[in-house]
Amino acid sequence: MKSLDELAKIRDEAKSKMGVREGSKDIRIVVGMATCGISAGARPVLKALVEEIKIRSLQDISVSQTGCIGICRYEPIIEVFESGKEKVTYIEMTPEKAKKIVSEHIVNGNVIDDYTIGSVSGKYSSHGTVEDF
Amino acid sequence: MDLYRAHVLVCGGTGCTASNSEAILNTFQKELKKNELDQEVKVIKTGCFGLCEAGPICIVYPEGAFYAGVQVKDISTIVEEHLLKGRIVKDLLYKGAFEKDTIRSLDNVDFYKKQMRIALRNCGVIDPEDINEYIAMDGYQALGKVLAEMTPMEVTKIVQQSGLRGRGGGGFPTGKKWEFASKIKGEQKYVVCNADEGDPGAFMDRSVLEGDPHVVVEAMAIAGYAIGANEGYVYVRAEYPIAVKRLQIAIDQAKEMGLLGDNIFDSGFNFNLSIRLGAGAFVCGEETALLNSIEGKRGMPRPRPPFPANKGLWQKPTLLSNVETFSNIPRIIINGPEWMANIGTEKSKGTKVFALTGKINNTGLVEIPMGTTLREVVYEIGGGIPNGKKFKAVQTGGPSGGCITKDHLDTPIDYDNLIQLSSMMGSGGMVVMDEDNCMVDIAKFFLEFTMDESCGKCPPCRIGTKRMYEILEDITNGKGEMEDIERLEKLAYNIKASALCGLGQTSPNPILSTLRFFRDEYEAHVKDKRCPAGVCQELLTYSVVADLCKKCGICAGKCPAECIDGEKGKTVYTIQKDKCIKCGACLEACPFKAIIKS
């Protein structure tokens, strides 16, 4: 160890890897991981999210799971909670879409409207519209 | 270190290790692998979380779910439900950590709410075997700052200004100690850490060494710089194998990273650290006996003066402090002396760690700001007395301390207040007693300990503790006379005045303090031959209440002395008082509560 700068570098690197242990985060991404979510492919989505956050060394983001969000036919679903903003619900996720959400929404702050649950509102489905739901 | 989306922290302190946390850790790893989660979820072995009563403990992040009393068979549920499907297993959560369907963060659980963690700040938070995690919590920043920006005099001054006092017992101002050691001229000086924690029931220092060993390494290097020493020793008891192992790992890692050894931070400052194991003699916690033991001599105290600051290890100037004292140092350097000076009472600054045991719901390790009242510790943090029993007293300071009664529950805890109450801070044992504890018996327990642990060098301690113990034995056996109480008191004051070291001088304290507050109990033993708490066996009699006896004979079957007579279904059973060994087996066995103890 030669200098405080060298120490600070080690600290910052180690800190980012321990971030998961610090309670409240600015941004929380929640993946629906009930049976319906998992069978629709939520696990690769979750993996892709973690992977992308790691590659971009993003801070203050937690990825966690939740149970059934309730609209099983749109699984895999992820929800993004940001303090002070309304939550955004993305549906029918794939690993590719998930990566794009990290780069567009999380990094640049642009919600990808096409992936949100709002994009299907009004569309006909055998169970009624999203608004009915 | 890779990025993981979730961390499972498993307590690896001695308490939880004893209740199988090692197997829990391994099962977690196995189950995670089975569910293909081992690349996403990391399992970390930490130090003590403090709430030992609820062990073995695991915390799952990012949710911060606090699982208590975890068994190996529960792991698959936690992995499959919580870590795979994201459903927190509510049934396994610590009951105080769960309210109205939401998880309360640890800081809001009653046990932790009133605590303030400085010495224990990293315990249960980091992996003690990974130096990177310590560095992530600003570890070694203080050492770097000291070496880069400060003169040794400035470091000593900061410690002085902080108001920190020794946490090992006496409460001597730490800064003053540093100043003495730094001013003495000498080619070779030493820094020594006292980790020979020996008070019955105390495990503060063990937890720091197990949960955050690097803090001691860093603080000792800072002390070395401040007083001009390039060598240090940690004297730790061999009965702490986990602490010894983790401390050795910490020293090795620090060496490898260049945080110990030569030319640390390119400053020209060298510091080396090694461990010395103690063989478990209580007296080796006394500083001069400890130094003798490190030198390879028999662990016996030397007369003071000369004090270790002048002539310590191998007659060289030595700075000797306890683990908890050292663990405060890096924070003081980083946050500044005013920060610590603002915590606590007028003359006692900062926090103190206590090992809370005895008749208390939340057994465990607590760190509180000085000035917290005993009532807050016992009833809020400790969760009160189990089984609806009445609080009787708190014993602090171990075999050197005394008892504090319910009249003084609202006393703010600090060095000077405890001494006023004829107890002492000591190293931080805190044993809670309820109405079922006999105070004469408690005094006898501690006297037996000091008598056994007396090194034998000075007669007041070697002979005096034995005599005091014999008098207490007579009293508890119903053979005491009223003069015995006076004799005991006189002897106690004489030993206090004449013993060589702290161990001997403080050995009468448990007697003096129980005599002060519970003289009536002593008198009941002597005059009425009665033990009010029903503890002292010789003073007890067991008898059968004829009206309640159902003539079933269960008691007679259980009696190991075969001294209960009667005929099943025909006669009421009776106990032969002269043959009864007062074991209490009949009392426990009787389904009709027909046997009483008086």
XYZ file of C-alpha atoms in Angstrom:
731
model
C 0.000 0.000 0.000
C 1.626 3.193 -1.162
C -0.986 5.915 -0.972
C -4.441 6.926 0.157
C -5.527 6.998 -3.486
C -4.629 3.367 -3.875
C -6.645 2.568 -0.758
C -9.600 4.613 -2.015
C -9.609 2.615 -5.243
C -9.834 -0.676 -3.387
C -12.502 0.781 -1.153
C -14.725 1.969 -3.971
C -14.480 -1.325 -5.792
C -15.247 -3.372 -2.693
C -18.034 -1.013 -1.712
C -19.912 -1.409 -4.969
C -19.951 -5.144 -4.448
C -21.308 -4.811 -0.929
C -23.949 -2.269 -1.914
C -26.618 -4.932 -1.781
C -26.351 -4.920 2.035
C -27.269 -1.250 2.452
C -31.003 -1.167 3.039
C -32.782 1.434 0.931
C -31.627 2.089 -2.607
C -32.482 4.913 -4.969
C -33.715 2.508 -7.610
C -35.268 -0.848 -6.940
C -35.962 -3.333 -9.727
C -38.378 -6.066 -8.760
C -38.864 -9.204 -10.835
C -42.027 -11.279 -10.535
C -40.802 -14.719 -9.607
C -43.822 -16.792 -8.774
C -44.384 -20.084 -10.576
C -45.991 -18.211 -13.469
C -43.070 -15.803 -13.770
C -40.419 -18.484 -13.575
C -42.124 -20.697 -16.138
C -42.472 -17.724 -18.481
C -38.705 -17.119 -18.238
C -38.175 -14.694 -15.368
C -34.899 -16.250 -14.290
C -32.885 -15.394 -17.417
C -34.386 -11.902 -17.198
C -33.204 -11.521 -13.619
C -29.767 -12.797 -14.545
C -29.549 -10.380 -17.452
C -30.455 -7.452 -15.181
C -27.763 -8.317 -12.623
C -25.236 -8.913 -15.383
C -25.922 -5.579 -17.039
C -25.753 -3.666 -13.741
C -22.426 -5.335 -13.050
C -20.995 -4.519 -16.503
C -21.963 -0.881 -16.171
C -20.876 -0.796 -12.473
C -24.074 0.993 -11.560
C -24.505 2.029 -7.926
C -27.498 2.330 -5.664
C -29.653 -0.162 -7.519
C -31.068 -3.283 -6.009
C -32.570 -6.201 -7.860
C -34.996 -8.296 -5.885
C -37.806 -10.687 -6.498
C -41.414 -10.702 -5.595
C -44.200 -13.215 -5.852
C -47.019 -13.197 -8.365
C -47.800 -9.650 -9.457
C -51.235 -10.827 -10.506
C -51.281 -10.544 -14.267
C -49.774 -13.879 -15.063
C -50.330 -13.780 -18.775
C -47.987 -10.812 -19.149
C -45.109 -12.509 -17.294
C -42.198 -12.127 -17.061
C -42.933 -8.800 -15.436
C -40.495 -6.387 -13.863
C -41.273 -3.245 -11.968
C -38.954 -0.293 -11.483
C -39.362 1.738 -8.310
C -37.586 5.047 -8.146
C -37.904 7.358 -5.179
C -40.147 10.288 -5.976
C -41.424 8.773 -9.226
C -44.318 6.577 -10.153
C -43.470 2.932 -10.540
C -43.046 1.601 -14.061
C -44.285 -1.872 -14.906
C -42.689 -3.672 -17.835
C -44.268 -6.811 -19.218
C -43.358 -9.806 -21.378
C -39.686 -9.393 -20.653
C -36.806 -11.140 -22.336
C -33.118 -10.931 -21.392
C -32.545 -8.577 -24.348
C -35.385 -6.290 -23.360
C -34.156 -6.317 -19.765
C -30.697 -5.181 -20.835
C -32.241 -2.407 -22.857
C -34.242 -1.267 -19.843
C -31.029 -0.946 -17.860
C -29.343 1.109 -20.577
C -32.319 3.272 -21.517
C -34.428 3.627 -18.412
C -31.935 3.246 -15.571
C -28.935 4.938 -17.142
C -30.560 7.538 -19.403
C -33.802 7.956 -17.540
C -36.047 7.254 -20.537
C -38.949 4.936 -19.862
C -39.363 2.512 -22.776
C -43.054 2.961 -23.405
C -43.327 0.050 -25.822
C -42.455 -2.441 -23.107
C -44.714 -1.038 -20.416
C -48.052 -2.400 -19.425
C -49.574 0.803 -20.776
C -48.682 -0.260 -24.306
C -51.234 -3.048 -24.240
C -54.048 -1.056 -22.723
C -57.118 -1.016 -24.846
C -55.952 -4.018 -26.845
C -58.432 -6.809 -27.023
C -57.757 -9.956 -25.137
C -59.842 -12.896 -24.065
C -59.698 -11.691 -20.445
C -60.636 -8.116 -21.216
C -58.416 -5.076 -21.288
C -55.751 -4.145 -18.804
C -58.028 -1.422 -17.474
C -60.699 -4.028 -16.755
C -58.122 -5.993 -14.865
C -15.247 -10.357 -5.421
C -18.062 -10.527 -7.884
C -21.345 -8.728 -7.925
C -24.235 -10.725 -6.511
C -27.858 -9.691 -6.443
C -28.390 -11.005 -2.937
C -26.177 -11.619 0.070
C -26.889 -14.141 2.808
C -25.048 -13.211 5.992
C -24.642 -16.089 8.427
C -23.357 -15.385 11.928
C -20.034 -17.104 12.537
C -19.474 -15.859 16.076
C -18.708 -18.380 18.805
C -22.298 -18.386 20.060
C -23.907 -19.185 16.728
C -21.069 -21.522 15.748
C -21.890 -23.503 18.879
C -25.463 -23.781 17.670
C -24.391 -25.141 14.330
C -24.039 -22.100 12.070
C -21.177 -23.800 10.225
C -23.570 -26.502 8.998
C -26.116 -23.825 8.117
C -23.544 -22.049 5.987
C -22.630 -25.239 4.162
C -26.262 -26.179 3.620
C -26.951 -22.747 2.155
C -24.152 -23.257 -0.331
C -25.410 -26.719 -1.234
C -29.018 -25.617 -1.633
C -28.057 -22.584 -3.706
C -26.050 -24.770 -6.031
C -28.927 -27.199 -6.331
C -31.221 -24.354 -7.390
C -28.558 -22.876 -9.676
C -28.455 -19.709 -7.639
C -24.822 -19.911 -6.582
C -23.750 -17.379 -9.197
C -26.414 -14.885 -8.078
C -26.455 -15.215 -4.328
C -23.413 -14.928 -2.115
C -23.121 -16.519 1.319
C -20.918 -14.671 3.802
C -19.788 -15.712 7.251
C -19.774 -12.673 9.541
C -19.008 -11.947 13.165
C -21.523 -11.693 15.983
C -24.772 -9.789 15.359
C -25.262 -9.356 19.088
C -28.662 -10.933 19.536
C -27.246 -14.275 20.608
C -30.527 -15.301 22.235
C -32.085 -15.633 18.770
C -29.181 -17.538 17.218
C -28.276 -18.992 14.832
C -28.952 -15.825 12.889
C -28.976 -15.158 9.120
C -29.765 -11.930 7.314
C -30.750 -11.890 3.645
C -30.077 -8.699 1.677
C -31.233 -6.575 -0.180
C -34.482 -7.117 1.742
C -32.726 -7.167 5.094
C -34.805 -10.142 6.219
C -33.648 -11.156 9.693
C -34.033 -14.903 10.196
C -33.600 -16.151 13.757
C -33.213 -19.572 15.316
C -32.472 -21.019 11.897
C -32.140 -24.786 11.662
C -30.457 -26.792 8.920
C -33.852 -28.149 7.870
C -35.139 -24.596 7.269
C -32.507 -23.720 4.705
C -34.155 -25.376 1.716
C -37.332 -23.396 2.474
C -35.438 -20.101 2.660
C -33.610 -20.850 -0.573
C -36.611 -22.091 -2.518
C -39.104 -19.550 -1.228
C -37.114 -16.413 -0.546
C -34.095 -16.610 -2.823
C -35.726 -18.407 -5.742
C -39.262 -17.084 -5.671
C -38.789 -13.888 -3.718
C -41.240 -14.742 -0.967
C -39.841 -13.959 2.453
C -40.443 -16.859 4.830
C -42.351 -14.977 7.513
C -42.548 -17.882 9.937
C -38.789 -17.982 10.267
C -38.240 -14.251 10.757
C -37.205 -12.880 14.134
C -40.542 -11.972 15.676
C -39.524 -8.407 16.538
C -38.407 -7.798 12.957
C -41.821 -8.193 11.481
C -44.778 -5.937 11.878
C -48.035 -5.571 9.977
C -46.732 -7.571 7.036
C -43.655 -5.438 6.552
C -40.119 -6.082 7.526
C -38.652 -3.621 9.964
C -35.076 -2.736 9.363
C -32.672 -3.969 12.000
C -32.197 -0.490 13.432
C -35.858 -0.422 14.341
C -35.962 -3.710 16.195
C -36.276 -3.040 19.953
C -33.008 -4.794 20.654
C -31.037 -2.517 18.329
C -33.071 0.709 18.507
C -31.344 2.191 21.551
C -27.930 0.877 20.672
C -25.144 2.834 19.074
C -22.508 0.792 17.392
C -18.975 2.144 17.256
C -16.797 -0.694 18.509
C -19.155 -3.236 16.952
C -19.959 -1.237 13.817
C -18.684 -3.878 11.434
C -19.646 -6.942 13.449
C -22.331 -8.837 11.597
C -21.916 -6.521 8.616
C -18.696 -7.576 6.936
C -16.867 -10.788 6.192
C -14.104 -10.659 8.809
C -11.856 -12.854 6.706
C -11.844 -10.469 3.739
C -9.736 -7.335 4.089
C -11.518 -5.768 1.104
C -14.786 -5.665 3.003
C -13.094 -3.895 5.900
C -11.563 -1.411 3.471
C -14.996 -0.868 1.929
C -16.204 0.290 5.354
C -13.462 2.966 5.347
C -10.980 0.579 6.913
C -7.310 1.637 7.025
C -8.375 5.177 6.064
C -7.466 6.365 9.536
C -4.034 4.774 9.362
C -3.444 6.340 5.947
C -4.611 9.737 7.176
C -2.424 9.601 10.262
C 0.685 8.630 8.315
C 0.116 11.117 5.522
C -1.114 14.155 7.358
C -0.324 14.068 11.047
C 2.612 14.125 13.434
C 2.672 11.559 16.249
C 1.968 14.351 18.741
C -1.148 15.367 16.846
C -2.469 11.805 16.916
C -1.987 11.587 20.682
C -3.715 14.920 21.080
C -6.768 13.748 19.143
C -7.093 10.680 21.346
C -6.816 12.933 24.402
C -9.420 15.374 23.151
C -11.872 12.588 22.393
C -12.129 11.789 26.105
C -11.780 8.046 25.439
C -11.158 5.989 28.574
C -9.905 2.421 28.869
C -12.646 -0.108 28.225
C -10.933 -2.983 29.990
C -11.988 -2.068 33.481
C -10.331 0.821 35.232
C -11.342 3.564 32.846
C -7.964 5.291 32.747
C -7.883 8.119 30.156
C -6.489 6.517 27.002
C -4.984 9.718 25.639
C -2.974 10.145 28.816
C -1.581 6.648 28.443
C -0.553 7.444 24.856
C 1.065 10.662 26.009
C 3.108 8.930 28.721
C 4.276 6.256 26.311
C 5.151 8.753 23.596
C 7.140 11.053 25.883
C 9.363 8.344 27.345
C 12.621 8.137 25.448
C 13.556 4.724 24.198
C 14.970 2.997 21.140
C 12.508 0.156 21.318
C 8.883 0.554 22.360
C 5.925 -1.826 22.134
C 2.178 -1.679 21.618
C 0.284 -4.488 23.327
C -3.376 -5.372 23.030
C -5.027 -7.091 25.961
C -7.459 -9.674 24.583
C -7.318 -11.909 27.635
C -10.964 -11.452 28.429
C -11.661 -13.550 31.488
C -14.705 -12.268 33.371
C -17.371 -14.964 33.617
C -19.991 -14.327 30.953
C -18.106 -11.532 29.155
C -17.454 -11.819 25.430
C -17.127 -8.274 24.068
C -13.524 -8.524 22.990
C -14.034 -11.941 21.476
C -16.825 -10.565 19.318
C -14.719 -7.680 18.060
C -11.841 -9.999 17.183
C -14.194 -12.463 15.507
C -16.313 -9.915 13.689
C -13.890 -7.124 12.863
C -10.276 -8.159 13.493
C -8.796 -5.542 11.174
C -9.971 -2.697 13.377
C -7.576 -3.893 16.092
C -4.735 -4.287 13.594
C -5.297 -0.778 12.239
C -5.639 0.834 15.672
C -2.479 -0.808 16.966
C -0.517 0.466 13.963
C -1.871 3.966 14.641
C -0.827 3.656 18.276
C 2.602 2.466 17.148
C 3.014 5.567 15.031
C 1.819 7.827 17.855
C 4.210 6.519 20.507
C 7.089 5.541 18.236
C 6.810 1.756 18.403
C 7.400 -0.572 15.495
C 6.304 -3.786 17.108
C 3.081 -4.984 18.648
C 1.632 -8.027 20.347
C -1.939 -9.165 20.773
C -2.292 -11.307 23.874
C -5.371 -13.442 23.385
C -6.618 -16.437 25.284
C -6.257 -19.800 23.638
C -9.901 -20.514 24.525
C -10.892 -18.178 21.682
C -9.890 -20.284 18.672
C -12.144 -18.507 16.146
C -10.885 -15.093 17.255
C -7.265 -16.239 17.037
C -7.770 -17.700 13.580
C -9.463 -14.599 12.156
C -6.957 -12.257 13.740
C -4.116 -14.238 12.184
C -5.850 -14.081 8.792
C -6.257 -10.328 9.244
C -2.587 -9.845 10.117
C -1.502 -11.930 7.119
C -3.779 -10.021 4.738
C -2.638 -6.657 6.069
C 0.978 -7.714 5.604
C 0.328 -8.859 2.075
C -1.303 -5.534 1.195
C 1.513 -3.563 2.792
C -0.652 -2.244 5.625
C 1.687 -3.895 8.093
C 5.412 -4.385 7.641
C 7.926 -1.917 6.274
C 7.324 1.535 4.855
C 3.539 1.568 5.235
C 1.863 4.078 2.883
C 5.317 5.036 1.688
C 5.772 7.002 4.904
C 8.869 5.307 6.243
C 6.846 3.940 9.181
C 7.290 0.242 9.961
C 4.991 -1.831 12.113
C 4.808 -5.559 12.765
C 2.234 -7.433 14.751
C 2.152 -10.898 16.259
C -0.159 -12.953 18.418
C 0.680 -14.447 21.802
C -1.664 -17.047 23.238
C -2.618 -17.049 26.889
C -3.255 -20.341 28.638
C -6.405 -19.174 30.331
C -5.281 -17.748 33.663
C -7.604 -14.958 34.730
C -4.754 -13.019 36.337
C -3.067 -12.632 32.931
C -5.703 -10.036 32.118
C -3.921 -7.859 34.700
C -1.466 -5.796 32.682
C 1.792 -6.598 34.439
C 0.988 -10.327 34.657
C 0.140 -10.223 30.962
C 3.511 -8.704 30.141
C 5.265 -11.382 32.208
C 3.353 -14.029 30.314
C 4.353 -12.604 26.902
C 7.964 -12.642 28.069
C 7.603 -16.341 28.723
C 7.554 -16.003 32.493
C 4.922 -17.216 34.891
C 1.835 -14.997 34.682
C 2.101 -13.100 37.949
C 1.670 -9.382 38.536
C 4.639 -7.100 39.175
C 4.397 -4.227 41.624
C 3.547 -0.877 40.021
C 5.306 1.562 39.654
C 7.119 1.235 37.368
C 4.116 1.367 35.088
C 4.238 -0.332 31.666
C 4.532 3.062 29.968
C 7.970 3.353 31.592
C 9.083 -0.229 31.945
C 6.779 -2.670 30.237
C 7.524 -5.542 27.933
C 11.172 -6.577 28.369
C 11.556 -3.445 30.495
C 10.872 -1.246 27.450
C 8.213 1.499 27.280
C 4.930 -0.186 26.403
C 1.448 0.996 25.564
C -1.107 -1.541 26.702
C -4.811 -1.235 25.953
C -7.784 -3.498 25.698
C -9.442 -4.670 22.450
C -12.537 -2.512 22.771
C -10.463 0.588 23.530
C -8.438 0.047 20.368
C -11.541 -0.578 18.293
C -12.687 3.005 18.956
C -9.493 4.607 17.631
C -9.951 4.550 13.818
C -13.423 6.122 14.122
C -12.066 8.903 16.335
C -9.357 9.692 13.781
C -11.828 9.760 10.874
C -14.721 11.558 12.577
C -12.619 13.834 14.745
C -12.305 14.007 18.538
C -15.341 16.302 18.929
C -17.537 13.579 17.495
C -16.731 11.202 20.328
C -16.628 13.967 22.929
C -20.253 14.709 22.054
C -21.406 11.174 22.847
C -21.940 10.104 26.437
C -21.778 11.836 29.801
C -19.532 14.566 31.128
C -16.672 12.322 32.160
C -17.398 9.155 30.179
C -17.368 9.603 26.432
C -18.489 7.345 23.642
C -20.120 3.966 23.993
C -19.593 0.785 25.974
C -20.228 -2.787 24.934
C -21.904 -5.042 27.480
C -22.448 -8.770 27.443
C -25.999 -9.045 28.704
C -26.694 -12.399 30.357
C -28.550 -14.003 33.227
C -32.293 -13.694 33.784
C -33.026 -11.617 30.729
C -35.048 -12.235 27.581
C -32.567 -10.941 25.007
C -29.250 -12.438 25.954
C -26.555 -10.918 23.795
C -24.071 -8.223 23.087
C -25.197 -4.609 23.309
C -23.368 -1.377 22.658
C -24.899 1.698 24.240
C -23.904 5.333 24.570
C -22.566 6.148 28.038
C -25.351 7.627 30.107
C -27.989 5.118 29.052
C -29.861 3.955 32.145
C -29.887 0.415 33.435
C -33.641 0.409 33.066
C -33.314 1.025 29.339
C -30.779 -1.772 29.030
C -32.768 -4.305 31.037
C -36.307 -3.514 29.916
C -36.027 -1.994 26.447
C -32.942 -3.537 24.881
C -32.955 -6.670 27.012
C -36.703 -7.180 26.756
C -37.202 -7.608 30.516
C -37.117 -10.593 32.848
C -38.441 -13.949 31.616
C -41.390 -15.823 33.165
C -42.877 -12.741 34.819
C -40.318 -12.821 37.634
C -39.332 -9.742 39.622
C -36.071 -7.941 38.900
C -33.647 -8.069 41.797
C -30.242 -6.734 40.733
C -27.710 -6.371 37.958
C -24.153 -7.495 38.519
C -21.618 -5.473 36.556
C -17.859 -5.647 36.439
C -17.579 -9.410 36.885
C -15.645 -10.725 39.885
C -14.310 -7.217 40.516
C -17.670 -5.526 40.411
C -20.818 -5.373 42.410
C -24.583 -5.461 42.316
C -26.916 -2.644 41.446
C -30.421 -2.839 42.824
C -33.783 -1.757 41.490
C -33.568 1.525 43.435
C -30.744 2.527 41.126
C -32.214 1.326 37.841
C -32.442 4.887 36.589
C -28.788 5.674 37.151
C -27.070 6.663 33.902
C -24.350 4.112 33.243
C -20.870 5.591 33.263
C -17.548 4.900 34.975
C -18.059 7.229 37.907
C -21.697 6.438 38.650
C -20.986 2.719 38.797
C -18.106 3.250 41.215
C -20.394 5.410 43.369
C -22.708 2.418 43.603
C -19.738 0.301 44.765
C -19.678 -1.564 41.479
C -17.574 -0.838 38.424
C -17.710 -0.793 34.645
C -15.205 -3.605 34.422
C -14.807 -5.082 31.025
C -18.556 -5.115 30.494
C -20.200 -8.213 31.884
C -23.781 -7.526 32.902
C -25.582 -10.336 34.683
C -29.260 -9.784 35.425
C -30.706 -11.458 38.518
C -34.306 -12.036 39.544
C -36.065 -12.932 42.789
C -34.882 -16.537 42.539
C -31.215 -15.572 42.920
C -29.682 -15.679 46.388
C -27.274 -12.794 46.771
C -25.080 -14.589 49.291
C -24.771 -17.435 46.821
C -23.831 -14.962 44.055
C -21.089 -13.480 46.231
C -19.891 -17.018 46.952
C -19.845 -17.826 43.234
C -17.583 -14.882 42.410
C -15.363 -15.508 45.431
C -14.889 -19.104 44.373
C -13.789 -17.789 40.987
C -11.254 -15.283 42.337
C -10.023 -17.776 44.908
C -9.337 -20.310 42.153
C -7.751 -17.704 39.923
C -5.537 -16.077 42.549
C -1.960 -16.441 41.368
C -0.704 -16.837 44.909
C 1.976 -14.201 44.848
C 0.624 -11.998 47.646
C -0.863 -13.363 50.896
C -3.881 -11.009 51.134
C -5.263 -12.480 47.941
C -3.972 -16.028 48.269
C -5.104 -16.542 51.861
C -7.696 -13.794 52.168
C -9.960 -14.905 49.330
C -9.889 -18.442 50.699
C -10.890 -17.261 54.178
C -13.688 -15.103 52.806
C -14.929 -18.031 50.759
C -14.943 -20.280 53.835
C -17.004 -17.778 55.797
C -19.491 -17.548 52.932
C -19.656 -21.316 52.799
C -20.495 -21.467 56.499
C -23.213 -18.867 56.081
C -24.839 -20.637 53.151
C -24.610 -23.972 54.980
C -26.466 -22.599 57.974
C -23.390 -22.629 60.209
C -22.866 -18.879 60.221
C -22.813 -16.621 63.279
C -23.570 -12.915 63.381
C -19.903 -12.207 64.056
C -19.105 -13.846 60.697
C -20.712 -10.979 58.842
C -18.545 -8.467 60.674
C -15.465 -10.620 60.187
C -16.215 -10.857 56.496
C -16.563 -7.115 56.181
C -13.326 -6.402 58.046
C -11.408 -8.940 56.000
C -12.816 -7.466 52.805
C -11.570 -3.974 53.605
C -8.153 -5.302 54.600
C -7.717 -7.229 51.358
C -8.846 -4.234 49.354
C -6.147 -2.168 50.981
C -3.291 -4.626 50.870
C -3.435 -6.909 47.809
C -0.767 -6.477 45.154
C -2.771 -6.232 41.930
C -6.199 -5.256 40.704
C -7.483 -8.809 40.875
C -6.820 -9.061 44.611
C -7.813 -5.508 45.457
C -11.196 -5.846 43.815
C -11.918 -9.436 44.852
C -13.946 -8.407 47.933
C -16.219 -6.157 45.857
C -18.971 -8.745 45.264
C -19.158 -9.261 49.040
C -19.071 -5.589 49.962
C -21.726 -4.636 47.470
C -24.121 -7.452 48.385
C -23.570 -6.635 52.060
C -24.427 -3.042 51.358
C -27.634 -3.712 49.492
C -28.739 -7.140 50.715
C -27.572 -7.345 54.315
C -30.994 -8.687 55.251
C -30.361 -11.774 53.135
C -27.100 -12.450 54.956
C -28.898 -12.030 58.271
C -31.689 -14.367 57.247
C -29.114 -17.047 56.473
C -27.379 -16.554 59.814
C -30.216 -15.784 62.237
C -33.148 -17.699 60.792
C -31.088 -20.335 58.946
C -33.239 -19.539 55.965
C -32.407 -18.742 52.331
C -35.064 -16.236 51.198
C -34.558 -17.079 47.512
C -34.638 -20.822 48.138
C -31.233 -21.486 46.599
C -28.888 -22.594 49.381
C -29.522 -26.310 49.607
C -28.470 -26.880 53.177
C -31.103 -24.432 54.350
C -33.942 -25.997 52.418
C -36.431 -28.633 53.515
C -38.725 -30.556 51.220
C -42.020 -31.854 52.520
C -45.229 -33.410 51.233
C -48.509 -31.540 51.741
C -50.783 -34.326 52.971
C -54.002 -32.786 51.633
C -52.658 -32.570 48.104
C -50.930 -35.967 47.969
C -52.743 -38.412 45.696
C -50.668 -41.371 46.926
C -49.405 -42.104 43.432
C -45.803 -42.818 44.440
C -44.190 -41.027 41.498
C -41.998 -39.004 43.891
C -40.729 -42.115 45.620
C -39.817 -43.597 42.254
C -37.757 -40.529 41.316
C -35.958 -40.068 44.639
C -32.293 -41.017 44.183
C -31.767 -41.278 47.943
C -34.766 -43.604 48.375
C -35.922 -41.562 51.323
C -39.604 -41.104 50.454
C -41.852 -43.612 52.214
C -45.458 -44.567 51.566
C -47.642 -47.204 50.032
C -49.089 -46.646 46.600
C -52.807 -45.885 46.724
C -52.981 -46.368 50.465
C -50.903 -43.890 52.466
C -49.740 -40.316 52.060
C -46.041 -40.203 51.215
C -43.492 -38.639 53.574
C -39.898 -37.494 53.132
C -37.251 -38.573 55.662
C -35.627 -35.227 56.374
C -32.341 -36.659 57.662
C -31.744 -38.703 54.515
C -32.975 -36.120 51.975
C -30.176 -34.782 49.754
C -32.315 -31.820 48.625
C -31.936 -32.473 44.942
C -35.463 -31.339 44.128
C -36.252 -34.328 41.879
C -39.471 -35.096 43.779
C -40.668 -31.511 43.486
C -40.256 -31.589 39.749
C -41.794 -35.047 39.418
C -44.996 -34.508 41.415
C -47.874 -33.909 38.967
C -50.101 -32.498 41.740
C -47.720 -29.881 43.175
C -47.998 -31.648 46.523
C -44.320 -31.225 47.366
C -43.083 -27.890 48.663
C -39.669 -26.381 49.295
C -39.215 -24.094 52.293
